Short mmCIF file of C-alpha atoms and ligand atoms in Angstrom, two decimals:
data_model
loop_
_atom_site.label_atom_id
_atom_site.label_comp_id
_atom_site.label_asym_id
_atom_site.label_seq_id
_atom_site.Cartn_x
_atom_site.Cartn_y
_atom_site.Cartn_z
CA MET A 613 0.00 0.17 0.41
CA ASN A 614 1.44 3.44 -1.26
CA ILE A 615 0.45 6.63 0.99
CA THR A 616 1.67 9.70 -0.01
CA PHE A 617 1.85 13.02 2.47
CA CYS A 618 1.26 16.61 1.09
CA CYS A 619 0.81 18.98 4.28
CA THR A 620 1.62 22.82 3.76
CA ASN A 621 3.68 24.55 6.68
CA THR A 622 3.72 21.05 8.43
CA LYS A 623 7.29 19.37 8.86
CA ALA A 624 6.88 16.39 6.96
CA GLU A 625 9.92 14.01 8.26
CA PRO A 626 8.25 13.32 11.84
CA TRP A 627 4.98 12.51 10.05
CA LEU A 628 6.44 10.49 7.73
CA GLN A 629 8.26 8.62 10.52
CA GLY A 630 5.44 8.03 12.43
CA LEU A 631 3.39 7.09 9.80
CA ARG A 632 5.91 4.52 8.50
CA ALA A 633 6.11 3.14 12.65
CA ALA A 634 2.09 2.89 12.40
CA LEU A 635 1.70 1.37 9.08
CA PRO A 636 4.63 -0.91 9.08
CA GLY A 637 3.61 -2.69 5.72
CA ALA A 638 2.95 0.58 3.73
CA HIS A 639 5.17 3.01 1.18
CA VAL A 640 4.90 6.28 3.19
CA GLU A 641 6.48 9.47 0.96
CA GLU A 642 6.11 13.09 0.73
CA TRP A 643 4.59 13.90 -2.50
CA SER A 644 6.30 15.76 -4.97
CA PRO A 645 5.09 17.04 -8.57
CA GLY A 646 5.21 13.45 -10.94
CA ALA A 647 5.28 11.15 -7.79
CA PRO A 648 3.86 7.52 -8.66
CA SER A 649 0.00 7.30 -7.69
CA ALA A 650 -0.71 6.42 -3.97
CA ASP A 651 -3.63 4.36 -2.50
CA HIS A 652 -4.24 6.91 0.34
CA ALA A 653 -3.33 10.17 0.89
CA VAL A 654 -2.50 12.62 4.09
CA VAL A 655 -3.07 16.35 3.37
CA TRP A 656 -3.66 20.11 4.65
CA ALA A 657 -4.11 22.40 2.08
CA PRO A 658 -2.27 20.40 -0.65
CA PRO A 659 -2.34 22.41 -4.38
CA GLN A 660 -4.64 21.30 -7.37
CA GLN A 661 -2.07 19.74 -8.62
CA PHE A 662 -1.99 16.97 -6.00
CA PHE A 663 -5.32 16.10 -6.90
CA ASP A 664 -5.17 16.09 -10.67
CA GLU A 665 -2.13 14.08 -10.21
CA GLN A 666 -3.09 11.65 -7.89
CA SER A 667 -6.17 9.90 -9.23
CA GLN A 668 -6.48 6.55 -7.79
CA LEU A 669 -6.58 7.58 -4.52
CA ARG A 670 -9.11 5.61 -1.71
CA GLY A 671 -8.95 7.70 1.37
CA VAL A 672 -7.98 11.50 1.82
CA PHE A 673 -6.93 12.06 5.22
CA ASN A 674 -7.17 15.94 6.52
CA ILE A 675 -5.06 16.72 9.21
CA GLY A 676 -7.19 18.90 10.84
CA ALA A 677 -11.30 18.96 11.50
CA GLY A 678 -12.33 21.71 8.92
CA VAL A 679 -12.20 20.63 5.68
CA ASP A 680 -13.57 24.05 4.41
CA ALA A 681 -9.96 24.82 2.24
CA LEU A 682 -10.04 20.89 1.15
CA LEU A 683 -13.36 21.26 -0.36
CA LYS A 684 -12.30 24.11 -2.91
CA LEU A 685 -10.46 21.91 -4.94
CA ARG A 686 -11.60 19.37 -7.69
CA LEU A 687 -10.88 16.15 -6.13
CA GLN A 688 -11.17 12.53 -7.42
CA ALA A 689 -14.72 11.20 -6.97
CA GLN A 690 -13.70 7.99 -5.92
CA ALA A 691 -11.96 8.90 -2.77
CA SER A 692 -13.60 9.29 0.73
CA VAL A 693 -12.54 12.04 2.31
CA VAL A 694 -11.73 11.74 6.11
CA ARG A 695 -11.52 14.82 8.67
CA LEU A 696 -9.75 14.40 11.84
CA ASP A 697 -12.61 13.40 14.66
CA ASP A 698 -11.63 14.88 18.18
CA ALA A 699 -7.81 13.23 17.99
CA GLY A 700 -7.19 15.33 21.01
CA MET A 701 -8.62 18.45 20.01
CA SER A 702 -12.00 18.50 21.81
CA VAL A 703 -10.23 19.09 25.20
CA GLN A 704 -8.28 21.63 24.11
CA MET A 705 -11.36 23.76 22.56
CA ALA A 706 -13.22 22.79 25.89
CA GLU A 707 -10.06 24.38 27.95
CA TYR A 708 -10.03 27.46 25.43
CA VAL A 709 -13.53 28.01 25.22
CA CYS A 710 -14.05 28.07 28.96
CA HIS A 711 -11.41 29.76 29.91
CA ALA A 712 -12.43 32.79 27.33
CA VAL A 713 -16.19 32.63 28.61
CA ILE A 714 -15.11 32.29 32.81
CA ARG A 715 -12.50 35.51 32.00
CA HIS A 716 -15.14 37.52 30.73
CA PHE A 717 -17.86 37.00 33.14
CA ARG A 718 -15.29 37.20 36.11
CA GLU A 719 -14.20 40.48 34.53
CA PHE A 720 -10.49 39.00 35.36
CA ASP A 721 -9.18 41.61 32.23
CA GLY A 722 -10.64 44.50 34.72
CA TYR A 723 -8.76 42.99 37.70
CA GLU A 724 -5.51 42.73 35.72
CA ALA A 725 -5.50 46.19 35.13
CA ASP A 726 -6.37 47.27 38.58
CA VAL A 727 -3.40 45.39 39.32
CA LYS A 728 -1.15 47.07 36.72
CA THR A 729 -2.23 50.41 38.75
CA GLY A 730 -1.81 48.90 42.30
CA LYS A 731 -5.66 49.48 42.68
CA TRP A 732 -7.21 46.71 45.16
CA SER A 733 -11.12 46.90 44.28
CA TYR A 734 -14.07 44.36 44.02
CA ARG A 735 -16.45 44.14 41.61
CA LYS A 736 -19.75 43.28 42.30
CA PRO A 737 -20.37 39.16 41.81
CA ARG A 738 -22.33 38.63 38.92
CA SER A 739 -24.98 35.56 38.22
CA ARG A 740 -24.51 32.82 36.13
CA ALA A 741 -28.24 33.12 35.08
CA ASP A 742 -27.34 36.13 33.05
CA PHE A 743 -24.76 34.70 30.81
CA PRO A 744 -26.15 32.10 29.13
CA VAL A 745 -23.92 30.73 26.62
CA GLY A 746 -24.84 29.89 23.10
CA VAL A 747 -22.82 26.82 21.24
CA MET A 748 -23.38 27.17 17.13
CA GLY A 749 -22.27 23.68 16.04
CA LEU A 750 -22.86 20.70 18.47
CA GLY A 751 -20.36 18.30 16.86
CA VAL A 752 -17.20 16.15 17.69
CA LEU A 753 -16.17 20.28 19.66
CA GLY A 754 -19.26 21.97 20.30
CA GLU A 755 -20.79 19.04 22.13
CA ARG A 756 -17.62 19.05 24.35
CA VAL A 757 -17.63 22.35 24.74
CA ALA A 758 -20.89 22.37 25.86
CA ARG A 759 -20.88 19.96 28.27
CA ALA A 760 -17.58 21.62 29.90
CA LEU A 761 -19.56 24.86 30.08
CA ARG A 762 -22.24 22.95 31.89
CA VAL A 763 -19.54 21.61 34.77
CA PHE A 764 -19.66 25.64 35.34
CA GLU A 765 -23.18 25.59 35.91
CA PHE A 766 -23.68 28.11 32.77
CA PRO A 767 -27.00 27.85 30.83
CA VAL A 768 -25.87 26.44 27.68
CA ASN A 769 -27.87 26.83 24.18
CA GLY A 770 -27.04 24.54 21.55
CA TRP A 771 -27.76 24.84 17.82
CA SER A 772 -27.17 22.45 15.19
CA ARG A 773 -28.63 21.26 11.73
CA SER A 774 -30.70 18.26 12.92
CA ALA A 775 -31.86 17.86 16.41
CA LYS A 776 -29.74 16.95 19.15
CA ALA A 777 -30.17 15.85 22.78
CA VAL A 778 -27.16 16.57 25.06
CA GLU A 779 -27.55 16.64 28.84
CA GLY A 780 -28.43 20.00 30.62
CA VAL A 781 -28.31 21.81 27.39
CA ARG A 782 -31.15 23.32 25.45
CA GLY A 783 -31.22 22.59 21.96
CA PHE A 784 -32.16 24.64 19.18
CA SER A 785 -31.94 23.09 15.62
CA GLY A 786 -32.36 24.15 11.55
CA ALA A 787 -33.04 27.58 10.17
CA ALA A 788 -36.59 27.78 12.11
CA GLN A 789 -34.85 27.96 15.52
CA PHE A 790 -32.21 29.84 14.79
CA ASN A 791 -33.51 33.34 16.00
CA ASP A 792 -34.82 31.79 19.23
CA PHE A 793 -31.02 30.66 19.85
CA LEU A 794 -29.87 33.86 19.18
CA ALA A 795 -32.52 35.75 21.60
CA ALA A 796 -31.71 33.16 24.51
CA THR A 797 -27.97 33.81 24.15
CA LYS A 798 -25.89 36.05 25.92
CA VAL A 799 -22.20 34.57 24.99
CA LEU A 800 -21.90 33.13 21.45
CA VAL A 801 -19.34 30.32 20.73
CA CYS A 802 -19.25 29.56 16.87
CA LEU A 803 -17.83 25.97 16.54
CA LEU A 804 -19.76 25.45 13.08
CA PRO A 805 -17.91 24.05 9.91
CA LEU A 806 -17.42 27.09 7.20
CA THR A 807 -20.00 26.12 4.30
CA PRO A 808 -21.81 27.94 1.84
CA ASP A 809 -24.77 28.03 5.02
CA THR A 810 -22.37 29.18 7.74
CA ARG A 811 -20.26 31.54 6.11
CA ASP A 812 -20.87 35.43 7.46
CA ILE A 813 -23.37 33.73 9.61
CA MET A 814 -22.13 36.09 12.51
CA ARG A 815 -23.11 39.32 10.66
CA ARG A 816 -25.05 42.41 11.97
CA GLU A 817 -28.64 41.02 11.58
CA THR A 818 -27.97 37.87 13.34
CA LEU A 819 -25.60 39.65 16.13
CA SER A 820 -28.22 41.80 16.59
CA ARG A 821 -30.59 39.49 18.19
CA LEU A 822 -27.88 38.38 20.57
CA GLN A 823 -29.23 39.62 24.58
CA HIS A 824 -27.75 43.26 25.04
CA GLY A 825 -24.34 42.97 26.24
CA GLY A 826 -23.48 39.89 24.23
CA TYR A 827 -20.57 38.94 23.91
CA VAL A 828 -18.63 36.72 20.62
CA ILE A 829 -16.19 33.73 20.54
CA ASN A 830 -14.98 32.49 17.07
CA VAL A 831 -13.24 29.18 17.18
CA ALA A 832 -14.26 28.14 14.04
CA ARG A 833 -13.45 29.96 10.87
CA GLY A 834 -12.84 33.55 10.14
CA ALA A 835 -14.76 33.94 7.41
CA HIS A 836 -18.30 33.14 9.59
CA LEU A 837 -17.80 36.71 11.01
CA VAL A 838 -18.55 39.75 9.16
CA GLU A 839 -15.54 41.92 11.07
CA GLU A 840 -16.47 44.93 10.57
CA ASP A 841 -20.49 44.34 12.04
CA LEU A 842 -18.89 43.17 15.04
CA LEU A 843 -16.65 46.70 15.55
CA ALA A 844 -19.41 48.39 14.43
CA LEU A 845 -21.95 46.41 17.61
CA ILE A 846 -19.22 47.24 20.08
CA ASP A 847 -19.31 50.68 19.45
CA SER A 848 -22.89 50.56 19.63
CA GLY A 849 -22.54 49.00 23.06
CA HIS A 850 -24.90 46.46 21.95
CA LEU A 851 -21.79 43.73 22.03
CA CYS A 852 -19.32 44.08 24.87
CA GLY A 853 -16.62 42.27 23.43
CA ALA A 854 -15.00 39.39 21.73
CA THR A 855 -12.89 36.79 21.90
CA LEU A 856 -11.09 35.52 18.33
CA ASP A 857 -8.71 32.66 17.42
CA VAL A 858 -9.46 32.86 13.90
CA PHE A 859 -9.73 35.73 11.08
CA ARG A 860 -10.37 36.25 7.32
CA THR A 861 -6.88 36.78 6.59
CA GLU A 862 -4.66 34.45 8.47
CA PRO A 863 -1.93 35.70 9.87
CA LEU A 864 -3.96 38.66 11.35
CA PRO A 865 -2.47 41.87 9.07
CA GLY A 866 -0.41 44.26 10.83
CA GLY A 867 -2.72 47.39 11.54
CA HIS A 868 -5.95 45.46 11.55
CA PRO A 869 -8.27 46.97 14.28
CA PHE A 870 -8.61 44.09 16.39
CA TRP A 871 -4.72 43.88 17.24
CA GLN A 872 -5.44 47.07 19.51
CA HIS A 873 -8.73 46.99 20.43
CA PRO A 874 -9.34 46.92 24.14
CA GLN A 875 -12.23 44.86 24.05
CA ILE A 876 -11.05 42.10 22.07
CA THR A 877 -8.54 39.52 22.52
CA VAL A 878 -6.95 38.02 19.98
CA THR A 879 -4.95 34.42 19.64
CA PRO A 880 -3.49 33.13 16.49
CA HIS A 881 -5.53 30.22 15.42
CA THR A 882 -4.17 27.95 18.36
CA SER A 883 -7.54 27.27 20.19
CA ALA A 884 -7.27 23.43 19.17
CA ARG A 885 -4.25 22.12 17.77
CA THR A 886 -3.42 19.35 15.60
CA LEU A 887 -1.49 16.48 17.79
CA ARG A 888 0.52 14.66 16.10
CA GLU A 889 0.82 11.48 17.73
CA GLU A 890 -2.91 10.91 18.12
CA SER A 891 -3.77 12.04 14.40
CA ILE A 892 -1.08 9.20 13.45
CA ALA A 893 -2.60 6.75 15.20
CA GLN A 894 -6.32 7.69 14.06
CA ILE A 895 -5.12 7.84 10.54
CA ALA A 896 -3.62 4.62 10.46
CA GLY A 897 -6.34 2.69 11.99
CA LYS A 898 -8.87 4.15 9.44
CA ILE A 899 -6.58 3.53 6.46
CA LEU A 900 -6.28 -0.13 7.74
CA ALA A 901 -10.08 -0.39 8.68
CA LEU A 902 -10.79 1.04 5.05
CA GLU A 903 -8.73 -1.23 3.40
CA GLN A 904 -10.85 -4.27 5.02
CA GLY A 905 -14.00 -2.38 4.11
CA GLN A 906 -15.27 -0.96 7.31
CA ALA A 907 -17.01 1.62 7.98
CA ILE A 908 -14.94 4.56 9.84
CA ALA A 909 -16.02 7.74 11.59
CA GLY A 910 -15.36 11.18 10.39
CA ARG A 911 -15.97 10.61 6.53
CA VAL A 912 -16.97 14.05 5.15
CA ASP A 913 -20.18 14.57 3.02
CA THR A 914 -18.74 16.44 0.11
CA LEU A 915 -22.23 18.08 -0.67
CA ARG A 916 -23.15 19.22 2.67
CA GLY A 917 -19.52 20.26 3.24
CA TYR A 918 -18.99 18.92 6.40
P1 NDP B 951 -18.49 18.71 13.17
O1 NDP B 951 -18.79 18.10 11.94
O2 NDP B 951 -18.34 17.37 13.93
O3 NDP B 951 -19.92 19.13 13.76
C1 NDP B 951 -20.53 20.59 13.27
C2 NDP B 951 -21.32 20.70 14.09
O4 NDP B 951 -22.41 21.71 13.06
C3 NDP B 951 -22.83 19.82 13.48
O5 NDP B 951 -23.51 19.97 15.05
C4 NDP B 951 -23.54 20.07 12.64
O6 NDP B 951 -25.02 19.68 13.01
C5 NDP B 951 -23.53 21.50 12.98
N1 NDP B 951 -23.76 22.50 11.18
C6 NDP B 951 -23.46 22.25 10.63
N2 NDP B 951 -23.66 22.97 9.63
C7 NDP B 951 -24.75 23.98 10.41
C8 NDP B 951 -25.87 24.54 9.71
N3 NDP B 951 -26.10 25.01 8.67
N4 NDP B 951 -26.56 24.59 10.43
C9 NDP B 951 -26.79 24.66 11.96
N5 NDP B 951 -25.79 23.70 12.30
C10 NDP B 951 -25.21 23.37 11.73
O7 NDP B 951 -17.05 19.62 13.24
P2 NDP B 951 -16.29 19.79 14.79
O8 NDP B 951 -17.03 20.13 15.83
O9 NDP B 951 -15.19 18.64 14.73
O10 NDP B 951 -15.53 20.99 14.13
C11 NDP B 951 -16.08 22.19 13.82
C12 NDP B 951 -15.54 23.28 13.24
O11 NDP B 951 -14.27 23.58 14.33
C13 NDP B 951 -14.49 22.40 12.01
O12 NDP B 951 -15.34 22.85 10.83
C14 NDP B 951 -12.90 23.81 12.13
O13 NDP B 951 -13.64 24.55 11.28
C15 NDP B 951 -12.91 24.22 13.63
N6 NDP B 951 -11.98 23.98 13.76
C16 NDP B 951 -11.43 25.28 14.56
C17 NDP B 951 -10.04 24.67 15.00
C18 NDP B 951 -9.32 25.98 15.85
O14 NDP B 951 -8.10 25.93 16.27
N7 NDP B 951 -9.84 27.04 15.75
C19 NDP B 951 -9.36 23.75 15.51
C20 NDP B 951 -10.15 22.51 14.88
C21 NDP B 951 -11.77 22.94 14.30
P3 NDP B 951 -25.45 18.08 12.67
O15 NDP B 951 -25.10 17.32 14.13
O16 NDP B 951 -26.70 18.41 12.49
O17 NDP B 951 -24.85 17.88 11.43
C1 OXD B 952 -8.63 22.39 11.96
C2 OXD B 952 -7.77 23.41 12.41
O1 OXD B 952 -9.85 22.70 11.24
O2 OXD B 952 -6.83 23.57 12.83
O3 OXD B 952 -8.29 21.21 12.54
O4 OXD B 952 -8.28 24.91 12.25
#
């Protein structure tokens, strides 16, 4: 069995070594133009030329959860596209989002500013009941985040395409219940895949429906958020801030208003990193399962877009 590796911005050697160790019967090589046809590919942001040349692939394994960049390419119809299915990402996402929600709720930014000026002052305790958190996307990552927030006793709403029951989480589904979900939410967390249906989903019209003093946490994709609409709603006082891990242009360009905005916290697309060992173990297991004709989790519906 031949496996080709084509991951932009990723050091190939440790992946090649890990894949060879996990699949001793396979021949694993880094792709270069003109390379022989492989049976399976491990990819991140490959060029179109890769798929134009690799016409025999049975499996395409994306070393991330989001496949929006991959699905922009012309893929070979016979290949199963497979995304990472957690592989150590959901606990990182739960840490990141709980940190952001608690930091906002407990006003830790304010305390940090006070410490810098040597000020000892208390803020009035706030009630969790006034901070309902709404998680958009209740998939592998969103469900874990919603459950983690419940541990801290925040009221949690969840919105997904199909109806989902998560214990302790108030469920909303489909376009018909979107406005009700927004109206029931003060802190909005985006964990949707980027598809034609979800692009620009956080824009003036939708963000205006959040409860007054709302807060936005985007950990999915930059194109879910219309950046100027967020800034306008913070300026108007309807929203009081945001924590953003993803941006329409990455790296976030120098001089972008988000960098210095006092109510916006920026991180460099780091909320849930791909973990090499976990990912290799998962991908190797799935390659073997596919070869034996078994069903695997994490297969992407390329028409649906996730
Ligand atoms: P999943 O595919 O497991 O879950 C997607 C969820 O979104 C599902 O609940 C799905 O509903 C819901 N959804 C999709 N389309 C719609 C829609 N039109 N309306 C309402 N709900 C919708 O994805 P993951 O949880 O694994 O990952 C989510 C995203 O997080 C990834 O696509 C990626 O972009 C991003 N990500 C970001 C990272 C970072 O470091 N910032 C790291 C990893 C991922 P249903 O359950 O009904 O199908
Ligand atoms: C992913 C990501 O989709 O890292 O896995 O953003």
